[in-house]
Coordinates of C-alpha atoms in Angstrom, one line a residue:
Chain I
M1 CA 85.1 21.4 102.6
N2 CA 85.2 20.7 106.4
G3 CA 86.4 17.2 106.0
E4 CA 82.9 15.8 106.0
P5 CA 82.7 12.7 103.9
S6 CA 80.6 13.3 100.8
Y7 CA 77.8 10.8 100.9
Y8 CA 75.8 12.9 98.6
T9 CA 76.2 13.3 94.9
M10 CA 75.3 16.7 93.6
E11 CA 71.8 17.0 92.0
S12 CA 71.4 19.9 89.5
Y13 CA 68.0 21.5 89.0
W14 CA 67.1 24.5 87.0
F15 CA 66.9 26.6 90.1
G16 CA 70.2 25.5 91.6
D17 CA 72.6 22.7 92.6
V18 CA 71.7 20.6 95.6
E19 CA 74.3 18.6 97.6
G20 CA 72.9 16.9 100.6
Q21 CA 71.7 19.8 102.9
A22 CA 73.7 22.4 101.1
C23 CA 72.3 24.2 98.1
E24 CA 73.6 26.8 95.7
P25 CA 70.7 28.7 94.0
A26 CA 71.3 29.6 90.4
P27 CA 71.4 33.3 89.3
G28 CA 67.8 34.4 89.0
D29 CA 68.1 36.2 85.7
P30 CA 65.6 34.5 83.2
G31 CA 68.1 34.7 80.3
L32 CA 70.7 32.9 82.4
L33 CA 68.2 30.4 83.7
A34 CA 67.2 29.6 80.1
E35 CA 70.8 28.8 79.3
R36 CA 71.0 26.6 82.4
I37 CA 67.9 24.7 81.4
E38 CA 69.3 24.2 77.9
L39 CA 72.5 22.8 79.5
L40 CA 70.7 20.4 81.8
A41 CA 68.5 19.2 78.9
G42 CA 71.6 18.4 77.0
R43 CA 73.0 16.3 79.8
G44 CA 69.9 14.1 79.7
D45 CA 70.3 12.6 83.2
T46 CA 68.6 15.3 85.2
R47 CA 65.8 14.5 87.6
S48 CA 62.4 16.2 87.6
P49 CA 62.4 19.3 89.8
D50 CA 60.4 19.6 93.0
W51 CA 59.4 23.2 94.0
R52 CA 59.7 22.3 97.7
I53 CA 63.4 21.7 97.1
A54 CA 63.7 25.1 95.4
V55 CA 62.1 26.8 98.4
R56 CA 64.3 24.9 100.9
C57 CA 67.2 25.9 98.7
G58 CA 66.3 29.6 99.0
A59 CA 66.1 29.9 95.3
V60 CA 62.4 31.0 95.5
R61 CA 60.1 32.1 98.3
D62 CA 57.0 30.0 97.4
R63 CA 55.2 28.1 94.8
A64 CA 54.0 31.2 93.0
E65 CA 57.5 32.5 92.6
Y66 CA 58.7 29.1 91.5
L67 CA 56.2 29.0 88.6
E68 CA 56.9 32.7 87.7
R69 CA 60.6 32.1 87.4
L70 CA 60.2 28.9 85.5
R71 CA 57.7 30.4 83.1
D72 CA 59.8 33.5 82.4
A73 CA 62.9 31.3 81.7
A74 CA 60.9 28.8 79.6
L75 CA 59.5 31.6 77.4
I76 CA 62.9 33.0 76.7
L77 CA 64.3 29.5 76.0
A78 CA 61.4 28.7 73.6
E79 CA 61.8 32.0 71.8
R80 CA 65.5 31.5 71.4
N81 CA 65.2 28.0 70.1
L82 CA 62.4 29.0 67.8
G83 CA 64.5 31.7 66.3
Q84 CA 67.3 29.2 65.7
I85 CA 65.1 26.7 64.1
L86 CA 63.4 29.1 61.8
Q87 CA 66.8 30.3 60.7
A88 CA 68.3 26.8 60.2
D89 CA 65.2 25.7 58.4
H90 CA 65.5 28.5 55.8
S91 CA 61.7 28.6 56.0
G92 CA 62.0 31.9 54.0
L93 CA 63.0 29.8 51.0
I94 CA 60.1 27.5 51.4
Q95 CA 57.7 30.4 51.5
M96 CA 59.3 31.9 48.4
V97 CA 58.7 28.6 46.5
R98 CA 55.1 28.4 47.6
M99 CA 54.6 32.0 46.6
L100 CA 56.1 31.3 43.2
D101 CA 53.8 28.3 42.6
Q102 CA 50.8 30.3 43.7
L103 CA 51.8 33.2 41.4
D104 CA 51.9 30.7 38.5
E105 CA 48.4 29.5 39.3
V106 CA 47.0 33.0 39.6
I107 CA 48.7 34.2 36.4
N108 CA 47.3 31.3 34.4
L109 CA 43.9 31.6 35.9
L110 CA 43.7 35.4 35.1
T111 CA 45.1 34.9 31.6
E112 CA 42.5 32.3 30.8
R113 CA 39.7 34.5 32.1
A114 CA 41.1 37.4 30.1
V115 CA 41.0 35.3 26.9
E116 CA 37.4 34.3 27.6
W117 CA 36.4 37.9 28.2
H118 CA 38.1 39.0 25.0
R119 CA 36.4 36.3 23.0
A120 CA 33.0 37.3 24.3
T121 CA 33.5 40.9 23.1
R122 CA 35.2 40.2 19.8
P123 CA 33.4 37.7 17.6
G124 CA 36.3 37.8 15.2
F125 CA 38.6 36.3 17.8
S126 CA 38.3 32.7 16.7
R127 CA 38.4 29.7 19.0
K128 CA 40.0 27.7 16.2
R129 CA 43.0 29.9 16.0
T130 CA 46.0 28.4 17.8
L131 CA 46.9 30.9 20.5
P132 CA 50.4 31.8 21.4
A133 CA 51.5 31.3 25.0
G134 CA 52.4 33.7 27.8
R135 CA 53.5 37.2 27.1
S136 CA 52.7 37.1 23.4
L137 CA 49.1 36.0 24.1
I138 CA 48.7 39.0 26.4
A139 CA 50.2 41.3 23.9
L140 CA 47.9 39.9 21.2
I141 CA 44.8 40.6 23.2
R142 CA 46.1 43.9 24.4
Q143 CA 46.1 45.2 20.8
D144 CA 42.4 45.6 20.5
A145 CA 41.1 45.2 24.1
D146 CA 38.8 47.7 25.6
D147 CA 40.1 49.9 28.4
A148 CA 38.9 47.8 31.4
L149 CA 40.5 44.7 30.1
A150 CA 43.6 46.5 29.0
G151 CA 44.1 47.7 32.6
L152 CA 43.8 44.2 33.9
L153 CA 46.2 42.8 31.3
D154 CA 48.8 45.4 32.4
G155 CA 48.3 44.0 35.9
I156 CA 48.9 40.5 34.8
E157 CA 51.9 41.6 32.9
R158 CA 53.3 43.1 36.1
L159 CA 52.6 39.9 38.0
R160 CA 54.6 38.0 35.3
D161 CA 57.5 40.4 35.8
Q162 CA 57.4 39.8 39.6
R163 CA 57.3 36.1 39.0
S164 CA 60.4 36.1 36.9
L165 CA 62.1 38.2 39.6
L166 CA 61.0 35.8 42.3
M167 CA 62.2 32.9 40.3
E168 CA 65.7 34.3 40.1
Q169 CA 65.7 35.0 43.8
V170 CA 64.5 31.4 44.6
S171 CA 67.3 30.0 42.4
R172 CA 69.9 32.1 44.0
R173 CA 68.8 31.2 47.6
A174 CA 68.5 27.5 46.7
E175 CA 72.1 27.5 45.3
E176 CA 73.3 28.9 48.6
V177 CA 71.2 26.7 50.9
L178 CA 71.1 23.5 48.8
P179 CA 74.4 23.6 46.8
N180 CA 74.5 19.9 46.1
C181 CA 70.9 19.3 45.3
S182 CA 70.9 22.4 43.1
A183 CA 73.9 21.3 41.1
L184 CA 72.4 17.8 40.6
A185 CA 68.7 18.7 39.9
G186 CA 68.7 22.4 39.2
A187 CA 68.1 25.1 41.7
L188 CA 64.4 25.4 41.1
V189 CA 63.7 21.7 41.4
A190 CA 65.8 21.5 44.5
A191 CA 63.9 24.4 46.1
R192 CA 60.5 22.8 45.1
L193 CA 61.6 19.5 46.7
A194 CA 62.5 21.2 49.9
A195 CA 59.2 23.1 49.9
E196 CA 57.2 19.9 49.3
A197 CA 59.2 18.0 52.0
G198 CA 58.4 20.8 54.4
G199 CA 61.9 22.1 55.0
I200 CA 65.6 21.6 54.5
R201 CA 65.9 19.2 57.4
E202 CA 62.8 17.3 56.4
L203 CA 64.3 16.8 53.0
A204 CA 67.7 15.7 54.4
V205 CA 66.1 13.0 56.6
M206 CA 63.9 11.7 53.8
P207 CA 64.5 8.2 52.3
A208 CA 65.3 8.3 48.6
P209 CA 62.0 6.6 47.5
S210 CA 60.0 9.2 49.4
L211 CA 61.9 11.9 47.7
Q212 CA 61.3 10.2 44.3
V213 CA 57.5 10.6 44.6
L214 CA 57.5 13.9 46.3
G215 CA 54.8 16.0 44.6
A216 CA 53.0 12.9 43.3
K217 CA 50.7 12.7 46.3
T218 CA 47.5 11.9 44.4
A219 CA 49.1 9.1 42.4
L220 CA 50.7 7.8 45.5
F221 CA 47.6 7.6 47.6
S222 CA 45.6 6.2 44.8
H223 CA 48.2 3.5 44.6
L224 CA 48.1 2.8 48.3
S225 CA 44.3 2.7 48.6
T226 CA 43.2 1.1 45.3
G227 CA 46.3 -0.5 44.0
T228 CA 46.9 1.5 40.8
P229 CA 50.5 1.4 39.5
P230 CA 52.8 3.4 41.8
P231 CA 54.0 6.8 40.6
K232 CA 57.5 6.8 39.1
H233 CA 58.3 10.4 39.8
G234 CA 57.0 13.6 41.3
I235 CA 58.7 16.9 41.2
I236 CA 61.9 15.3 39.9
Y237 CA 60.1 14.7 36.6
Q238 CA 61.0 18.3 35.9
H239 CA 64.6 17.3 35.7
G240 CA 65.7 17.1 32.1
R241 CA 67.2 13.6 32.4
V242 CA 63.9 12.3 33.8
H243 CA 61.4 13.7 31.4
G244 CA 63.9 13.5 28.6
A245 CA 64.5 9.8 29.1
R246 CA 62.6 7.2 27.0
R247 CA 59.4 6.1 28.7
E248 CA 60.6 2.7 29.8
K249 CA 63.8 4.2 31.2
R250 CA 62.1 7.0 33.2
G251 CA 61.5 4.9 36.3
R252 CA 65.1 3.9 36.4
V253 CA 66.4 7.4 35.9
A254 CA 64.0 8.7 38.6
R255 CA 65.2 6.1 41.0
T256 CA 68.9 6.8 40.5
L257 CA 68.4 10.6 40.6
S258 CA 66.4 10.4 43.8
A259 CA 69.0 8.1 45.4
K260 CA 71.7 10.7 44.6
L261 CA 69.5 13.6 45.6
A262 CA 68.9 12.0 49.0
I263 CA 72.6 11.9 49.6
A264 CA 73.0 15.5 48.2
A265 CA 70.3 16.7 50.6
R266 CA 72.1 15.2 53.6
I267 CA 75.4 16.8 52.5
D268 CA 73.6 20.1 52.1
Y269 CA 72.0 20.0 55.5
F270 CA 74.8 18.6 57.6
R271 CA 78.0 19.7 55.8
K272 CA 76.6 22.8 54.1
S273 CA 79.0 22.9 51.2
A274 CA 79.3 21.5 47.7
D275 CA 81.1 18.2 47.2
R276 CA 82.7 18.2 43.8
E277 CA 83.7 14.6 43.6
F278 CA 80.3 13.4 44.8
L279 CA 78.6 15.6 42.3
L280 CA 80.6 14.3 39.4
N281 CA 80.0 10.7 40.3
A282 CA 76.3 11.3 40.9
A283 CA 75.8 13.1 37.6
E284 CA 77.5 10.3 35.8
A285 CA 75.3 7.6 37.5
V286 CA 72.2 9.5 36.5
R287 CA 73.5 9.8 32.9
K288 CA 74.2 6.1 32.8
A289 CA 70.8 5.2 34.1
G290 CA 69.1 6.8 31.1
R291 CA 71.5 5.3 28.5
R292 CA 70.2 2.8 26.0
E293 CA 71.6 -0.6 26.2
Chain C
M1 CA 33.6 22.0 84.9
I2 CA 31.6 25.2 84.2
W3 CA 28.5 25.0 81.9
I4 CA 26.3 27.9 80.9
D5 CA 23.1 27.0 79.0
G6 CA 24.7 23.8 77.6
H7 CA 27.9 25.5 76.6
L8 CA 31.1 24.5 78.2
V9 CA 33.1 27.5 79.2
S10 CA 36.2 28.5 81.1
E11 CA 36.9 31.6 83.1
G12 CA 39.8 33.7 81.9
P13 CA 40.8 36.7 79.8
G14 CA 39.2 36.3 76.4
G15 CA 40.2 37.1 72.9
V16 CA 42.8 34.3 72.7
Y17 CA 41.8 33.0 69.3
G18 CA 38.5 34.8 68.6
E19 CA 36.4 32.5 70.8
R20 CA 32.9 33.5 71.7
M21 CA 32.2 35.0 75.2
L22 CA 29.2 34.1 77.3
R23 CA 28.6 36.1 80.4
G24 CA 32.2 37.0 80.7
C25 CA 33.3 33.4 80.2
R26 CA 35.2 31.9 77.3
V27 CA 33.1 29.4 75.3
W28 CA 35.1 26.2 74.8
D29 CA 33.9 24.9 71.4
P30 CA 33.8 21.1 71.0
K31 CA 34.4 21.5 67.3
R32 CA 37.7 23.2 67.9
S33 CA 39.0 21.2 70.8
K34 CA 39.0 17.4 71.3
L35 CA 39.0 17.9 75.1
A36 CA 35.9 20.0 74.8
A37 CA 34.3 17.4 72.6
L38 CA 35.1 14.8 75.3
Y39 CA 33.3 16.9 77.9
H40 CA 30.3 17.3 75.7
L41 CA 30.1 13.6 75.2
G42 CA 30.3 13.0 78.9
T43 CA 33.3 12.1 81.1
D44 CA 34.3 11.9 84.7
L45 CA 37.5 13.8 84.1
E46 CA 37.7 16.9 86.2
L47 CA 40.2 19.8 86.0
G48 CA 40.9 21.3 89.4
P49 CA 42.5 24.6 90.4
D50 CA 45.4 22.7 92.0
H51 CA 46.0 20.4 89.1
R52 CA 49.3 20.3 87.3
V53 CA 49.1 19.2 83.7
L54 CA 51.7 18.0 81.1
Y55 CA 50.2 18.7 77.7
L56 CA 51.8 17.0 74.7
G57 CA 51.0 18.3 71.3
A58 CA 50.0 21.8 72.5
A59 CA 49.7 23.1 68.9
N60 CA 48.4 26.7 68.7
G61 CA 47.4 26.6 72.3
T62 CA 43.6 26.7 71.7
T63 CA 42.9 23.9 74.1
V64 CA 45.9 24.7 76.3
S65 CA 44.4 28.2 77.0
H66 CA 41.2 26.7 78.3
V67 CA 42.9 24.0 80.3
A68 CA 45.1 26.8 81.8
D69 CA 41.9 28.6 82.9
Y70 CA 40.9 25.6 85.0
V71 CA 44.2 24.4 86.5
E72 CA 47.3 25.6 88.4
V73 CA 49.9 25.1 85.6
V74 CA 50.2 23.6 82.2
Y75 CA 53.5 22.4 80.8
A76 CA 52.8 22.7 77.1
V77 CA 55.1 20.7 74.8
E78 CA 55.0 21.3 71.0
I79 CA 57.6 20.5 68.4
A80 CA 56.4 22.4 65.3
P81 CA 57.8 26.0 65.0
R82 CA 54.8 27.6 63.4
P83 CA 52.2 26.7 66.0
M84 CA 54.8 27.4 68.7
Q85 CA 54.8 31.0 67.6
D86 CA 51.1 31.3 68.4
L87 CA 51.5 29.3 71.6
L88 CA 54.2 31.7 72.8
V89 CA 51.9 34.7 72.4
I90 CA 49.3 32.9 74.5
A91 CA 51.9 31.9 77.1
G92 CA 53.2 35.4 77.2
S93 CA 49.8 36.8 78.2
R94 CA 49.1 34.2 81.0
K95 CA 51.1 33.2 84.0
N96 CA 50.5 29.5 84.2
I97 CA 51.5 28.2 80.8
I98 CA 55.1 26.9 80.5
P99 CA 55.9 26.6 76.8
I100 CA 58.4 23.9 75.8
L101 CA 59.6 23.6 72.3
A102 CA 60.6 19.9 72.1
N103 CA 59.8 16.5 70.7
A104 CA 57.4 14.5 72.9
R105 CA 59.4 11.4 71.9
R106 CA 62.4 12.8 73.9
P107 CA 61.1 13.6 77.4
E108 CA 64.7 13.8 78.7
I109 CA 64.9 17.2 77.0
Y110 CA 62.2 18.7 79.2
R111 CA 62.7 16.6 82.3
P112 CA 64.7 19.4 84.0
V113 CA 61.6 21.7 83.9
V114 CA 58.6 19.4 84.2
E115 CA 57.6 18.3 87.7
E116 CA 55.3 15.5 88.7
V117 CA 51.8 16.1 87.2
D118 CA 48.2 15.1 88.0
L119 CA 47.2 14.9 84.4
L120 CA 49.1 13.8 81.3
Y121 CA 47.2 14.9 78.2
Q122 CA 48.4 13.8 74.8
D123 CA 47.1 14.8 71.4
V124 CA 49.9 14.2 68.9
A125 CA 49.9 13.1 65.3
S126 CA 52.5 10.4 65.4
P127 CA 52.7 6.7 64.5
R128 CA 54.1 6.1 67.9
Q129 CA 51.5 7.6 70.1
V130 CA 51.5 4.8 72.6
S131 CA 55.2 4.7 73.1
I132 CA 55.1 8.5 73.6
L133 CA 52.5 8.0 76.3
F134 CA 54.7 5.5 78.1
G135 CA 57.8 7.6 77.6
N136 CA 56.0 10.4 79.4
S137 CA 54.1 8.5 82.0
C138 CA 57.1 8.9 84.4
F139 CA 55.9 12.5 84.9
L140 CA 52.5 11.2 86.1
K141 CA 52.1 10.9 89.8
E142 CA 50.7 7.7 91.3
G143 CA 47.0 7.8 91.0
G144 CA 47.2 10.4 88.2
T145 CA 45.2 10.4 85.0
A146 CA 46.4 10.1 81.5
V147 CA 44.3 11.1 78.5
L148 CA 45.3 9.8 75.1
M149 CA 43.5 11.4 72.1
L150 CA 44.2 8.6 69.6
K151 CA 44.3 9.4 65.9
P152 CA 44.3 5.9 64.3
R153 CA 45.0 7.5 60.9
S154 CA 48.4 8.7 62.2
I155 CA 49.3 5.2 63.3
D156 CA 48.3 3.5 60.0
V157 CA 46.1 5.1 57.3
T158 CA 45.5 1.8 55.6
R159 CA 44.1 -0.1 58.5
P160 CA 40.6 0.1 59.8
P161 CA 40.4 2.3 62.9
E162 CA 38.7 -0.4 64.8
D163 CA 41.8 -2.7 64.6
V164 CA 44.1 0.1 65.7
F165 CA 41.8 0.9 68.7
R166 CA 41.9 -2.7 69.8
E167 CA 45.6 -3.0 69.4
V168 CA 46.3 0.3 71.3
Q169 CA 44.0 -0.8 74.1
T170 CA 46.1 -4.0 74.6
E171 CA 49.3 -2.0 74.4
I172 CA 48.2 0.4 77.1
E173 CA 47.1 -2.3 79.4
D174 CA 50.3 -4.4 78.9
G175 CA 52.3 -1.2 79.6
G176 CA 50.8 -0.9 83.1
L177 CA 48.2 1.8 82.8
R178 CA 44.6 0.9 83.7
I179 CA 42.0 2.1 81.2
L180 CA 39.2 3.9 83.0
D181 CA 37.1 4.8 80.0
R182 CA 37.2 5.0 76.2
V183 CA 35.1 7.6 74.5
R184 CA 34.5 8.0 70.8
L185 CA 34.8 11.6 69.7
S186 CA 32.3 11.3 66.9
P187 CA 30.4 13.3 65.7
Y188 CA 32.9 16.1 66.5
Y189 CA 36.0 14.1 65.5
P190 CA 35.1 11.0 63.5
D191 CA 37.6 8.2 63.9
H192 CA 39.1 9.7 67.0
I193 CA 38.9 8.0 70.4
A194 CA 39.9 9.2 73.8
F195 CA 41.5 6.8 76.2
L196 CA 41.3 7.7 79.9
C197 CA 43.9 5.9 81.9
R198 CA 45.0 5.7 85.5
R199 CA 48.5 5.2 86.9
D200 CA 47.8 3.1 89.9
E201 CA 49.7 3.4 93.1
A202 CA 52.7 1.1 93.3
G203 CA 52.4 -1.8 95.6
R204 CA 48.6 -2.0 95.3
P205 CA 47.1 -4.8 93.5
R206 CA 46.0 -3.6 90.1
P207 CA 42.3 -3.8 89.7
R208 CA 41.2 -5.5 86.6
S209 CA 40.5 -3.2 83.7
E210 CA 36.9 -2.7 82.7
P211 CA 36.2 -4.2 79.3

């Protein structure tokens, strides 16, 4: 300002800007400091701070105040970033899928136990008889169950209702969050893939062959450690084109589908909207892969 | 380090993660913390009240909270959101933990807040543990110590841990850190090994590493 030649370049620290002997302390509010740190982090060329400069600068009185300021700002910054990540990750969806899978396990386990109990008390309830599945099985036992068992069966029934409800919610959320994957593989499969991958971002950065064997952990590690044949498919087996394909074609369909899903997951995460043209081509490629020659 | 009847402890407000208390001190369980395991197995590493620590892979803050009881300040870097939630609670109740939500592979993100440190402690599950160590050794002051808690299974599950140990040792030495000691963490953590390294002062001839 006073005509002095500027030998010094400005150094920015979280506590202020230093230019030679001159220094401009940053506003002391922790929220603003957090923003400043974020900004400096984004520049990527900042030097490590030195508390003595901060004192000389007049930004803080002593070492204790230096640490206190920094810690308050860092706490706010971490909390803010955490909130953003949790939101961007849609970790809610992941938790819903896990709850859904766990509900399935619990319902099956409880139903099995109820059947065993019923058999133990009714000699006429034959083991040979083919039992219906799901709700009709519960209804069948309910007819002549004693009170204790009947109460439990009602409980299982309620769990089944909640499960259906949750499944709808998962599908709806998945269609919002993973529009392309959902269109290609079905909302439930898409949601399961994301849950197994550990998040939407994790799914988006996953190579197609990893995605192909997501959910086939046991087979994959048995392949890696003892050389059994590698798994052809994991969760994507649930897709109609995969499990509906002839045995010898399944690997091919799974490969094509996972390649397209990997692209779909990237579009979902980075562009966040459905791409009609891509979807049409992808569906066609998957269909072709399963065709007989 | 403070020992009471053969138990490693640290002095600080308790109830951080349900740890046991012994005469008003927090018991630092070697089964729950690799650093505690290292002390139980014997090491020269000391934590002093004026030490500044950069801690990579802070996780839930179990070990971090004990380290913070001993030293002046801990810069705690963790990338995973879930453990970070726990770490924030701990950092909120103490004055000398500076939480940083970042990837240890990108030190430029936290360079604006992390000063020169006396101890670089790294416990991350990454296939690139050694390159992370060197990416962060710029924070270490000359004469400072680096502790690498090596998980060979994260580097390559299919290779025998011995091979990985040997390879990592060469990489560390080639990178310019001097290995002071290697300590196997079994029986507490089978397959884990702690490398204690020193960043020697520049200009001084580097003493030969002990075998």
